[in-house]
Short mmCIF file of C-alpha atoms and ligand atoms in Angstrom, two decimals:
data_model
loop_
_atom_site.label_atom_id
_atom_site.label_comp_id
_atom_site.label_asym_id
_atom_site.label_seq_id
_atom_site.Cartn_x
_atom_site.Cartn_y
_atom_site.Cartn_z
CA MET A 1 99.05 12.88 59.54
CA SER A 2 101.33 15.80 59.11
CA ASP A 3 99.97 19.39 58.48
CA LEU A 4 101.62 19.24 55.24
CA ALA A 5 99.41 16.33 54.01
CA ARG A 6 96.41 18.37 55.20
CA PRO A 7 96.91 21.66 53.21
CA ILE A 8 94.46 24.65 54.21
CA ASP A 9 93.33 26.79 51.29
CA PRO A 10 95.32 30.24 52.03
CA LYS A 11 91.94 32.42 50.87
CA LEU A 12 89.91 30.70 53.75
CA ASP A 13 88.92 32.96 56.69
CA LEU A 14 89.98 30.43 59.49
CA VAL A 15 87.54 31.84 62.17
CA GLU A 16 84.53 32.03 59.65
CA GLU A 17 85.40 28.33 58.85
CA ILE A 18 85.80 27.49 62.37
CA ALA A 19 82.18 28.73 63.09
CA ARG A 20 80.84 26.77 60.08
CA LEU A 21 82.57 23.52 61.17
CA LYS A 22 81.38 23.73 64.68
CA LYS A 23 77.63 23.81 63.56
CA GLU A 24 78.15 21.28 61.06
CA ARG A 25 79.80 18.74 63.33
CA ASN A 26 77.74 19.61 66.45
CA ALA A 27 81.17 20.59 67.85
CA VAL A 28 82.00 22.46 71.09
CA VAL A 29 85.45 24.18 71.29
CA LEU A 30 86.67 24.13 74.97
CA ALA A 31 89.81 26.37 75.51
CA HIS A 32 92.17 26.91 78.44
CA TYR A 33 93.35 30.47 79.25
CA TYR A 34 97.10 29.54 78.29
CA GLN A 35 95.96 29.08 74.70
CA ASP A 36 97.17 31.84 72.20
CA ALA A 37 94.55 34.93 71.85
CA ASP A 38 93.06 34.00 68.48
CA ILE A 39 92.29 30.49 69.94
CA GLN A 40 90.59 31.99 73.02
CA ASP A 41 88.68 34.37 70.88
CA VAL A 42 86.96 31.35 68.85
CA ALA A 43 86.31 28.95 72.01
CA ASP A 44 82.60 28.30 73.20
CA PHE A 45 83.86 28.04 76.48
CA LEU A 46 87.12 29.34 78.41
CA GLY A 47 87.82 28.13 81.74
CA ASP A 48 90.55 26.70 84.34
CA SER A 49 90.95 23.03 84.57
CA LEU A 50 88.18 22.51 86.72
CA GLN A 51 85.52 24.67 84.70
CA LEU A 52 86.83 22.84 81.56
CA ALA A 53 86.41 19.31 82.93
CA GLN A 54 82.93 20.33 84.16
CA ALA A 55 82.38 21.80 80.86
CA ALA A 56 83.46 18.38 79.24
CA ALA A 57 81.16 16.34 81.82
CA LYS A 58 78.14 18.64 80.57
CA THR A 59 78.13 19.08 76.89
CA THR A 60 75.72 17.71 74.36
CA ALA A 61 77.68 18.33 71.49
CA ASP A 62 78.96 15.23 69.40
CA VAL A 63 82.48 16.31 69.15
CA ILE A 64 84.63 18.12 71.71
CA CYS A 65 87.56 20.08 70.35
CA PHE A 66 89.93 20.73 73.29
CA ALA A 67 92.31 23.58 72.85
CA GLY A 68 94.40 22.80 75.57
CA VAL A 69 97.01 20.17 76.33
CA HIS A 70 96.85 16.30 76.23
CA PHE A 71 95.88 15.45 79.91
CA MET A 72 92.85 17.75 79.60
CA ALA A 73 91.61 16.17 76.43
CA GLU A 74 92.21 13.14 77.88
CA THR A 75 89.84 13.78 80.94
CA ALA A 76 87.12 15.05 78.46
CA LYS A 77 87.55 11.63 76.63
CA LEU A 78 87.32 9.92 79.93
CA LEU A 79 84.12 11.70 81.07
CA ASN A 80 82.53 11.05 77.28
CA PRO A 81 84.01 7.63 76.04
CA ASP A 82 81.27 7.84 73.23
CA LYS A 83 82.07 11.25 71.97
CA ILE A 84 84.84 12.20 69.54
CA VAL A 85 87.54 14.31 71.34
CA VAL A 86 90.08 15.86 69.33
CA LEU A 87 93.07 17.76 70.27
CA PRO A 88 94.58 20.23 67.81
CA ASP A 89 98.17 19.09 68.47
CA LEU A 90 98.36 15.46 69.98
CA ASP A 91 101.93 16.20 71.39
CA ALA A 92 101.16 18.86 73.41
CA GLY A 93 101.96 17.51 76.71
CA CYS A 94 102.74 18.91 80.30
CA SER A 95 106.01 18.78 82.24
CA LEU A 96 104.08 17.64 85.35
CA ALA A 97 102.21 14.76 83.48
CA ASP A 98 105.86 13.76 82.02
CA GLY A 99 107.61 13.78 85.18
CA CYS A 100 105.40 11.21 86.79
CA PRO A 101 105.56 7.88 84.83
CA ALA A 102 102.78 5.57 85.80
CA ASP A 103 105.07 2.65 86.64
CA ARG A 104 107.16 5.08 89.15
CA PHE A 105 104.14 6.39 90.72
CA ALA A 106 102.95 2.82 91.33
CA ALA A 107 106.31 2.12 92.77
CA TRP A 108 106.07 5.11 95.26
CA LYS A 109 102.62 3.97 96.03
CA ALA A 110 103.45 0.72 96.97
CA LYS A 111 106.32 2.25 99.47
CA HIS A 112 103.08 3.81 101.33
CA PRO A 113 100.54 1.23 101.96
CA GLY A 114 97.06 2.58 103.38
CA ALA A 115 97.69 6.04 102.24
CA TYR A 116 95.23 8.07 100.32
CA THR A 117 96.43 9.27 96.71
CA ILE A 118 95.52 12.33 95.51
CA SER A 119 96.58 13.52 92.01
CA TYR A 120 96.72 16.89 90.52
CA ILE A 121 94.51 16.82 87.06
CA ASN A 122 98.07 17.45 85.33
CA CYS A 123 98.98 13.64 84.85
CA SER A 124 98.21 10.76 82.71
CA ALA A 125 95.13 8.78 82.47
CA GLU A 126 97.13 5.84 83.91
CA VAL A 127 98.13 7.93 87.17
CA LYS A 128 94.55 8.96 87.36
CA ALA A 129 93.56 5.37 87.37
CA LEU A 130 96.05 4.63 90.24
CA SER A 131 94.50 7.78 92.35
CA ASP A 132 91.90 7.82 94.81
CA VAL A 133 90.99 11.29 93.91
CA ILE A 134 92.04 14.18 91.44
CA VAL A 135 91.86 17.78 92.09
CA THR A 136 92.82 20.91 90.27
CA SER A 137 94.30 24.00 91.70
CA SER A 138 90.74 25.46 92.38
CA ASN A 139 89.33 22.81 94.49
CA ALA A 140 92.65 20.84 95.99
CA ALA A 141 92.42 22.33 99.40
CA LYS A 142 88.55 21.76 99.70
CA ILE A 143 88.99 18.05 98.82
CA VAL A 144 92.64 17.42 100.86
CA ALA A 145 90.30 18.81 103.84
CA THR A 146 87.99 15.95 103.57
CA VAL A 147 90.72 13.24 104.14
CA PRO A 148 90.61 12.28 107.92
CA ARG A 149 93.90 13.78 109.74
CA ASP A 150 95.38 10.37 110.73
CA ARG A 151 95.75 9.08 107.17
CA GLU A 152 98.86 9.49 105.00
CA ILE A 153 98.16 11.50 101.84
CA LEU A 154 100.39 10.99 98.86
CA PHE A 155 100.09 14.17 96.52
CA ALA A 156 101.48 14.14 92.87
CA PRO A 157 102.79 15.18 90.93
CA ASP A 158 103.21 19.00 91.81
CA LYS A 159 105.36 19.55 94.97
CA ASN A 160 104.55 23.37 94.90
CA LEU A 161 100.87 23.07 94.76
CA GLY A 162 101.12 20.29 97.27
CA ARG A 163 103.49 22.21 99.41
CA TRP A 164 101.12 25.37 99.44
CA ILE A 165 98.04 23.42 100.06
CA ALA A 166 99.83 21.44 103.11
CA LYS A 167 100.87 24.96 104.51
CA THR A 168 97.34 26.54 103.87
CA LEU A 169 95.68 23.51 105.77
CA ASP A 170 98.58 22.87 108.40
CA ARG A 171 98.17 19.30 106.87
CA PRO A 172 101.49 17.47 106.23
CA MET A 173 101.50 15.59 102.76
CA THR A 174 103.87 13.31 101.39
CA LEU A 175 104.76 14.94 97.95
CA TRP A 176 106.19 13.59 94.48
CA GLN A 177 108.80 16.03 93.34
CA GLY A 178 107.53 17.23 90.19
CA SER A 179 106.97 21.06 89.11
CA CYS A 180 105.66 23.05 86.01
CA ILE A 181 108.70 24.12 83.58
CA VAL A 182 106.63 27.45 83.29
CA HIS A 183 105.93 28.34 86.84
CA GLU A 184 109.52 27.57 88.14
CA THR A 185 110.66 30.00 85.72
CA PHE A 186 109.73 33.02 87.70
CA SER A 187 112.67 35.12 89.24
CA GLU A 188 112.52 36.15 92.75
CA ARG A 189 115.48 38.72 92.33
CA LYS A 190 113.68 39.95 89.32
CA LEU A 191 110.23 39.84 90.95
CA VAL A 192 111.62 41.90 93.85
CA GLY A 193 112.99 44.51 91.48
CA LEU A 194 109.68 44.72 89.75
CA ILE A 195 107.90 45.33 93.14
CA GLU A 196 110.24 48.13 93.92
CA ARG A 197 109.63 49.74 90.54
CA HIS A 198 105.63 49.29 90.75
CA PRO A 199 104.95 49.84 94.46
CA ASP A 200 101.33 50.09 93.88
CA ALA A 201 100.97 46.64 92.15
CA GLU A 202 99.78 43.69 93.92
CA VAL A 203 101.60 40.50 93.09
CA ILE A 204 98.96 37.56 92.05
CA ALA A 205 100.15 34.04 91.70
CA HIS A 206 99.26 30.68 90.57
CA PRO A 207 100.15 27.73 93.06
CA GLU A 208 102.19 25.93 90.96
CA CYS A 209 104.90 28.60 91.37
CA GLU A 210 107.79 28.05 93.61
CA GLU A 211 107.61 29.15 97.45
CA GLN A 212 109.99 32.11 96.88
CA VAL A 213 107.48 33.44 94.27
CA LEU A 214 104.45 32.77 96.24
CA ARG A 215 105.70 34.43 99.46
CA HIS A 216 105.11 37.66 97.73
CA ALA A 217 101.91 37.24 96.44
CA ALA A 218 98.86 39.05 97.78
CA PHE A 219 96.65 36.47 96.24
CA ILE A 220 97.29 32.81 94.98
CA GLY A 221 94.57 30.83 93.08
CA SER A 222 93.97 28.94 89.75
CA THR A 223 93.83 30.84 86.33
CA THR A 224 90.14 31.55 86.91
CA ALA A 225 90.52 32.78 90.51
CA LEU A 226 93.26 35.19 89.37
CA LEU A 227 91.12 36.57 86.64
CA LYS A 228 88.21 37.20 88.85
CA TYR A 229 90.44 38.62 91.63
CA ALA A 230 92.30 41.10 89.35
CA ILE A 231 88.73 42.43 87.80
CA ALA A 232 86.89 42.60 91.21
CA SER A 233 89.78 44.09 93.21
CA PRO A 234 89.69 47.96 93.50
CA LYS A 235 93.58 47.95 92.99
CA LYS A 236 94.76 49.07 89.24
CA SER A 237 97.78 47.34 88.99
CA PHE A 238 98.94 43.64 89.11
CA ILE A 239 102.08 41.57 88.69
CA VAL A 240 100.83 38.33 87.05
CA ALA A 241 102.97 35.20 88.06
CA THR A 242 101.26 32.49 85.71
CA GLU A 243 101.33 31.73 82.11
CA ALA A 244 101.14 34.97 80.23
CA GLY A 245 97.85 33.49 78.00
CA ILE A 246 95.56 34.55 80.74
CA LEU A 247 96.59 38.35 80.53
CA HIS A 248 94.44 38.42 77.16
CA GLN A 249 91.21 37.51 79.07
CA MET A 250 92.00 39.84 82.03
CA GLU A 251 92.49 42.55 79.50
CA LYS A 252 89.10 41.52 77.77
CA GLU A 253 87.24 41.20 80.73
CA ALA A 254 88.53 44.74 82.08
CA LYS A 255 87.81 46.27 78.72
CA LYS A 256 84.07 44.75 78.99
CA LEU A 257 83.58 46.02 82.11
CA GLY A 258 85.22 49.76 81.54
CA VAL A 259 87.75 49.00 84.49
CA GLU A 260 91.49 50.22 83.87
CA LYS A 261 94.05 47.74 84.97
CA GLU A 262 97.73 47.49 84.55
CA LEU A 263 98.48 43.91 83.94
CA ILE A 264 102.53 43.16 84.12
CA PRO A 265 103.63 39.63 83.50
CA ALA A 266 106.02 38.46 86.24
CA PRO A 267 109.69 38.28 84.77
CA PRO A 268 111.29 34.76 83.93
CA GLU A 269 114.90 34.19 85.23
CA ALA A 270 116.26 34.18 81.67
CA ASN A 271 115.64 36.66 78.78
CA CYS A 272 113.31 34.38 77.30
CA ALA A 273 109.40 33.89 76.54
CA CYS A 274 109.43 30.99 79.18
CA ASN A 275 106.35 32.41 80.69
CA ASP A 276 104.93 31.07 77.58
CA CYS A 277 103.97 27.16 78.12
CA PRO A 278 105.52 25.36 74.89
CA PHE A 279 102.98 22.89 75.12
CA MET A 280 99.84 24.92 75.35
CA LYS A 281 101.57 27.15 72.49
CA MET A 282 101.92 23.99 70.19
CA ASN A 283 97.95 24.45 69.16
CA SER A 284 97.37 27.00 66.63
CA LEU A 285 94.33 28.39 64.60
CA GLU A 286 95.29 26.40 61.71
CA LYS A 287 95.51 23.00 63.71
CA LEU A 288 92.39 23.91 65.31
CA TYR A 289 90.62 24.32 61.87
CA LEU A 290 92.22 21.09 60.74
CA SER A 291 90.99 18.91 63.86
CA LEU A 292 87.49 20.18 63.06
CA ARG A 293 87.75 19.60 59.39
CA ASP A 294 89.30 16.13 59.57
CA LEU A 295 88.00 15.12 62.89
CA GLN A 296 91.77 14.23 63.61
CA PRO A 297 93.76 13.88 65.81
CA ARG A 298 91.59 12.02 68.10
CA LEU A 299 92.04 11.21 71.88
CA GLU A 300 91.53 7.32 72.09
CA LEU A 301 92.07 5.34 75.16
CA PRO A 302 91.79 1.73 76.05
CA ALA A 303 87.89 0.80 77.37
CA HIS A 304 89.40 -0.67 80.91
CA LEU A 305 91.60 2.62 81.31
CA MET A 306 88.62 4.75 80.97
CA GLU A 307 86.66 2.78 83.37
CA THR A 308 89.49 3.07 86.06
CA ALA A 309 90.72 6.64 85.36
CA ARG A 310 87.10 8.07 85.33
CA ALA A 311 86.23 7.11 88.96
CA PRO A 312 88.66 9.44 90.85
CA ILE A 313 87.60 12.21 88.34
CA GLU A 314 83.99 11.71 89.13
CA ARG A 315 84.88 11.64 92.75
CA MET A 316 86.30 15.07 92.17
CA LEU A 317 83.55 16.58 90.11
CA ALA A 318 81.07 15.21 93.19
CA LEU A 319 83.27 16.99 95.64
CA SER A 320 83.69 20.10 93.98
P1 13P B 401 94.41 25.84 86.09
O1 13P B 401 93.87 26.50 84.97
O2 13P B 401 93.42 24.85 86.93
O3 13P B 401 94.55 27.18 87.23
O4 13P B 401 95.78 25.22 85.77
C1 13P B 401 96.70 25.82 85.20
C2 13P B 401 97.57 25.03 84.27
O5 13P B 401 98.83 24.82 84.60
C3 13P B 401 96.96 24.09 83.61
O6 13P B 401 97.84 23.42 82.83
FE1 SF4 B 402 101.78 21.89 82.11
FE2 SF4 B 402 102.92 24.04 83.09
FE3 SF4 B 402 102.13 24.02 80.59
FE4 SF4 B 402 100.25 24.01 82.87
S1 SF4 B 402 101.71 25.65 82.12
S2 SF4 B 402 100.31 22.60 80.81
S3 SF4 B 402 101.23 22.72 84.35
S4 SF4 B 402 103.82 22.71 81.33
#
């Protein structure tokens, strides 16, 4: 149903209404750091992809409102087939998931018989169902390291994360050639200029960034790892190469602890806001309110797909 068909009373205080609806519905709001600040501020739990999957696996709520993108809400549904899972905007996709259709993935797999298939959580339920195990940026190295060295590994869909893990572990992997439209937007040329102007700043980067950006990073990690590193580090200034939404939580944490941090977003090549994920930013506080009010739009998946796609996620959770 379109938003026009679901009008919102303009006098409503959405933050209060969301709090009321959460209680009334016994709902939990899980949010990723790339969401707008106002969404992060109403969330019950904020985290990186692994922490959000773990929170979804543990929740006792009847309704999960997932403020993130489709594959994240889908993962929550796979882990909670009997719960209602809503996503404020069902069209919030992901370039990595979209760039790895299940039929092409299956054909790729068929060309590598006997290989162990590891998929980044940023993929569809259909691709998950065809995978041996799922990983996120925070546990990929640990899980890849469990695979016997003589076994070929297929890693999909993010070539940048795959290349970084392969290099870190000195473990060759056959990589699907996908990438994130946000993390490939950072310009090495502009980054170098920024480093020159801020000689005391440390570059911290998400492993979805391209190699030429990662090579300038003092620290590489998942969104939660970047947040923890920036806050715990004695350094004061950071150039942050990931989606800009994480800066809100870094600023909040720093303020809470009374530590001073200068947080500089890494520059995209074009003069644009392309370090904002257009998919993550499809959600809004209004849509989140509507999703709790109407319990729509819901994630629904066929039962047989949920069965097959759940197993590799549970394998990941057990190994994490
Ligand atoms: P993490 O939060 O797991 O680091 O993932 C980043 C991301 O791109 C989510 O889409
Ligand atoms: Fe997908 Fe990139 Fe957006 Fe994350 S930031 S949801 S990987 S497009």
